[in-house]
Every structure is written in C-alpha cells, then in structure tokens.
XYZ file of C-alpha atoms in Angstrom:
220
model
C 0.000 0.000 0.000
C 1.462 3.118 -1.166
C 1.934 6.050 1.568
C 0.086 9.300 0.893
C 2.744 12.362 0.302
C 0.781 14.932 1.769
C 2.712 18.063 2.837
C 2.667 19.601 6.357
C 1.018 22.212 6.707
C -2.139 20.492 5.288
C -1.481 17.766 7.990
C -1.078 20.498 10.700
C -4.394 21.500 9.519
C -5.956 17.950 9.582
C -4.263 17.432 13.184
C -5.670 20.799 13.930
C -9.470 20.310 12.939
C -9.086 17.101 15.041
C -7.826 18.870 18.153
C -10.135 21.862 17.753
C -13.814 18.955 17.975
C -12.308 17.115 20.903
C -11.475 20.510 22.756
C -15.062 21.900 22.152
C -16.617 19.060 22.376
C -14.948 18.581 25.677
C -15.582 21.565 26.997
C -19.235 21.870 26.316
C -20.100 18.593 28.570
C -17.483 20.134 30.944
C -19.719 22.903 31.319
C -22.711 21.279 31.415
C -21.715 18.774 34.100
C -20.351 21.569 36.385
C -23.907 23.844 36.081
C -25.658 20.893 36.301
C -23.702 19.913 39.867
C -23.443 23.498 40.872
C -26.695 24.814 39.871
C -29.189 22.232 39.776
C -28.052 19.753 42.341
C -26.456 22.117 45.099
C -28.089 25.354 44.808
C -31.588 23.651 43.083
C -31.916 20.833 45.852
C -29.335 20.665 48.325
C -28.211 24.404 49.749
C -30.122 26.918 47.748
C -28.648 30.086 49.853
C -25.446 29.427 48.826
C -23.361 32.152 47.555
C -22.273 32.473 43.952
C -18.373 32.228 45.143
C -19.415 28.888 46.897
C -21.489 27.553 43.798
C -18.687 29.014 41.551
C -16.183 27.077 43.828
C -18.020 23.834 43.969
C -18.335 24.288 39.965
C -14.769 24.246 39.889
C -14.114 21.025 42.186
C -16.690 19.258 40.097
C -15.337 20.264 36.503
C -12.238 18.940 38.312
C -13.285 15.847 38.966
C -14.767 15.106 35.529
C -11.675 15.793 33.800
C -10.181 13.061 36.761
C -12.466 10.306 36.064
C -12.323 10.888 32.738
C -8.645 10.534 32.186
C -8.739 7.865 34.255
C -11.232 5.875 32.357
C -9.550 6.949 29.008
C -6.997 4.876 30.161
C -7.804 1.974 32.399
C -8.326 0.026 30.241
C -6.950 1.753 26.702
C -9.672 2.513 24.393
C -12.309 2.150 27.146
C -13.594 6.064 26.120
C -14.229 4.747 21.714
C -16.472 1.875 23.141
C -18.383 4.149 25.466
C -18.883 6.515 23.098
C -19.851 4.392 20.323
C -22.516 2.424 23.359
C -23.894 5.704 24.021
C -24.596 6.523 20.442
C -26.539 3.143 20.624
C -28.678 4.172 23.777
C -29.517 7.355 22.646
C -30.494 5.620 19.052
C -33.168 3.522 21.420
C -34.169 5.718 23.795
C -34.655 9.441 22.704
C -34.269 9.658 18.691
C -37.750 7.432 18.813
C -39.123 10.010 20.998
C -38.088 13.184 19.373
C -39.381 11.837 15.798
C -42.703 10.623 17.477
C -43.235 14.147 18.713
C -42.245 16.158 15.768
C -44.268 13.897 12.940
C -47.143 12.134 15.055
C -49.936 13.301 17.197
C -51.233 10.219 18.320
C -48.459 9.504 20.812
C -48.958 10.684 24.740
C -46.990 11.139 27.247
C -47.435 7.369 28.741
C -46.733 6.100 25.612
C -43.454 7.821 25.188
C -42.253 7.638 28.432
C -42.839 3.685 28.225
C -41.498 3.585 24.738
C -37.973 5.391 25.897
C -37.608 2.733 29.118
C -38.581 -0.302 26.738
C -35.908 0.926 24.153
C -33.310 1.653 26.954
C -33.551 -1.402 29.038
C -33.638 -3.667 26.470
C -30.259 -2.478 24.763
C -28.655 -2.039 28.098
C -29.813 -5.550 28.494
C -28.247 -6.781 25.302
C -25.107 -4.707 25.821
C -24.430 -6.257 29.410
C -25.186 -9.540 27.965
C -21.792 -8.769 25.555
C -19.781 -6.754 27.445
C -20.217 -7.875 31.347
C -22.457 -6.857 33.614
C -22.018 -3.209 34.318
C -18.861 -3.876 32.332
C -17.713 -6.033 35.022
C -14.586 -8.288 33.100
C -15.575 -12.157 32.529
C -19.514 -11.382 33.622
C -20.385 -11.461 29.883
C -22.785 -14.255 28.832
C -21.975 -13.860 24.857
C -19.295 -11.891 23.253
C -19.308 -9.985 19.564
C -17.699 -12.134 17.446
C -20.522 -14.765 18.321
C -23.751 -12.525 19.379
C -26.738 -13.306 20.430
C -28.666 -12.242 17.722
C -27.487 -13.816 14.425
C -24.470 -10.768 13.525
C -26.217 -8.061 15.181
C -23.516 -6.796 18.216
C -24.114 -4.803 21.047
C -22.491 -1.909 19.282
C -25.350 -2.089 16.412
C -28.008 -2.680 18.661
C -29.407 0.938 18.799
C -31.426 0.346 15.374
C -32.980 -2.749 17.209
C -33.844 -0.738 20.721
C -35.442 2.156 18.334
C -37.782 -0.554 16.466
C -38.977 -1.853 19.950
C -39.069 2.087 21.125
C -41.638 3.015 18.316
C -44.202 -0.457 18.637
C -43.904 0.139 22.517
C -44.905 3.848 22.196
C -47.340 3.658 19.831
C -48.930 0.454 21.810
C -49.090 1.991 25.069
C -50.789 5.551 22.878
C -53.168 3.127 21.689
C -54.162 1.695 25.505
C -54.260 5.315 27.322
C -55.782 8.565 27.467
C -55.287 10.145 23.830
C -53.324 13.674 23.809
C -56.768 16.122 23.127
C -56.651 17.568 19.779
C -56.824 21.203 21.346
C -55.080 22.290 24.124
C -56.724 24.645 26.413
C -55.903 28.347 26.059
C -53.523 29.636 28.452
C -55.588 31.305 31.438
C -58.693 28.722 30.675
C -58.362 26.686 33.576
C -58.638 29.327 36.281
C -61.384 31.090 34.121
C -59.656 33.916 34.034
C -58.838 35.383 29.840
C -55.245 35.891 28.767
C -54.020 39.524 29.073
C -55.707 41.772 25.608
C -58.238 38.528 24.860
C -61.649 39.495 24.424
C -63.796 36.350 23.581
C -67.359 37.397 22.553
C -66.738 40.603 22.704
C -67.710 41.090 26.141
C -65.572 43.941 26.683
C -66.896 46.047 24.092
C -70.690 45.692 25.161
C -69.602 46.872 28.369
C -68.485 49.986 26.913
C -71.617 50.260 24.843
C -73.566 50.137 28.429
C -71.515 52.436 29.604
C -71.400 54.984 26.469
C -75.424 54.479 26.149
C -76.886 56.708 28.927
C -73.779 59.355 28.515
C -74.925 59.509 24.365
C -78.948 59.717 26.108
C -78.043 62.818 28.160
C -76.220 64.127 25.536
C-alpha cells in the first residue's frame, strides 16, 4: 500500500481540525456537568442560599473531577472512552431519537406512551449490551461476546437500530391503551377562568363599553 505524500502544513491542519472537535466538544459537557452539579443539584436541591463564590467554587471542584475520572477511564483500560462513546450513540439511538421523531411527525403519541417507549428501548439495549460486554462492564460477567452474538451478527455496538424498532411499537402500543393527547389544548388562562391579558372572547368587553357609552350619548 502506497503512503500518501501529503505536505505539512495540510497535515497540521488535519491534526488541527481534530484537536479543535475534541477541545469543544470537551468543553461543552465540561460545562454542562459543572452547572448541572453546581446549579441544579447544590443550589436547586441541596443548599439553595449558597453564595455564587461557593457555587462558583463547587463548579470548579466538580469540573475537576470530571476531567479526573475521565482521564482515568480513558486509560484503564486503553480505548475504554471509543467503546463508550460508540454504546452511548446506541442508547440514545433507542431511547430518545424514537421520541423526538414521534413528537415532531405524530400526534397520536402521549406522554405514557413515550415515556414507556424510551424505558422499553433503553432497558432492552442495556440488556443486550451487558449480555456482551459484562455486567455493568464487570470483566468475565459477559454471557456472549461480539464475534458470536446473540442475535445472528447483530452486536451490542449495532443494537441501537434494534432498541429504536422496539421504542416506536412500545410507544405507539401503550398511545393506543391510554388517554389520547386532546386535539386542542386549552388556552392559556382557561383553567382558572380567568382570559389571557388583551383577549376578548365574545366581545364582552366592548358591550360593556356600549352600556356604559349608552346613557352618557342619552343625556347628551
């Protein structure tokens, strides 16, 4: 196989574009797991008069320890991160894309029926995954392994197209058993009987005037 003579700047810039997605990409889950430990879990739930240079503190110590555990996983064992990543690809394929689409193109799934739809998708290609890879990806607690799979030469990385499948005939199963979502949703302010803010229905507001305006027009 012949090499490819490329010069180097144009693989500096090929290095470069590399670098520049894991950095970002990196530092946009960094940030969302420190707000999310900061923010939501300490100030939303566990201390909520904390001051910002405590939440911006423990922000820090949990970015910190991301970036610790992540290392560390990156490299005990090697190559432990590319199968994660290319597991969770296969969990999100079975548990939310099925969701999203249902909600976007179909008005006949509710709320049960997704919610049952995601956990059906979810467990059962968690279940198939564990089966392959060890239980909680505990070594030599696998039952099968990928070169011989369960499921004629579907493995546990491919499994997300199977976990949608069962996603969608869950969801729209469940829709089919339960309360259907109601073809118009109630105005805002209906409930408590009370019109939203410059919403006149009937024209109720304008008679009132006309009352009003009638004896003032009679004295006139």
């Amino acid at each position: 196989m012949s090499r490819l003579n490329l010069v180097s700047w144009v693989i500096g810039l090929v290095a470069a574009g590399g670098l520049a997605a894991v950095l970002s990409t990196a530092a946009g889950l960094l940030l969302a797991i420190s707000s999310a430990v900061s923010h939501d879990l300490i100030k939303g739930s566990l201390d909520p008069n904390i001051s910002e240079k405590n939440e911006l503190l423990s922000a820090w110590i949990a970015m910190g320890v991301a970036i610790a555990v992540a290392t560390y996983l990156g490299l005990n064992p090697l190559g432990f991160a590319v199968r994660i990543v290319s597991l969770a690809f296969g969990l999100a394929a079975a548990s939310t894309f099925p969701a999203l689409m249902m909600g976007i193109f179909s008005t006949k799934i509710n709320n049960t029926g997704a919610v049952a739809g995601m956990l059906s998708g979810l467990l059962v290609t968690l279940l198939y995954i564990f089966l392959h890879k060890g239980w909680f990806f505990i070594p030599d607690t696998n039952s099968f392994i990928d070169a011989d799979p369960l499921l004629g030469t579907i493995k546990s990385t491919s499994f997300g197209a199977i976990g949608a499948m069962i996603n969608f005939a869950v969801a729209y199963a469940v829709s089919s058993m339960t309360k259907p979502t109601p073809d118009h949703p109630r105005p805002v302010g209906q409930s408590s009987g009370r019109s939203p803010a410059g919403h006149d229905p009937g024209g109720r507001h304008h008679d009132r005037q006309s009352d009003h305006a009638g004896p003032v027009r009679d004295r006139v």
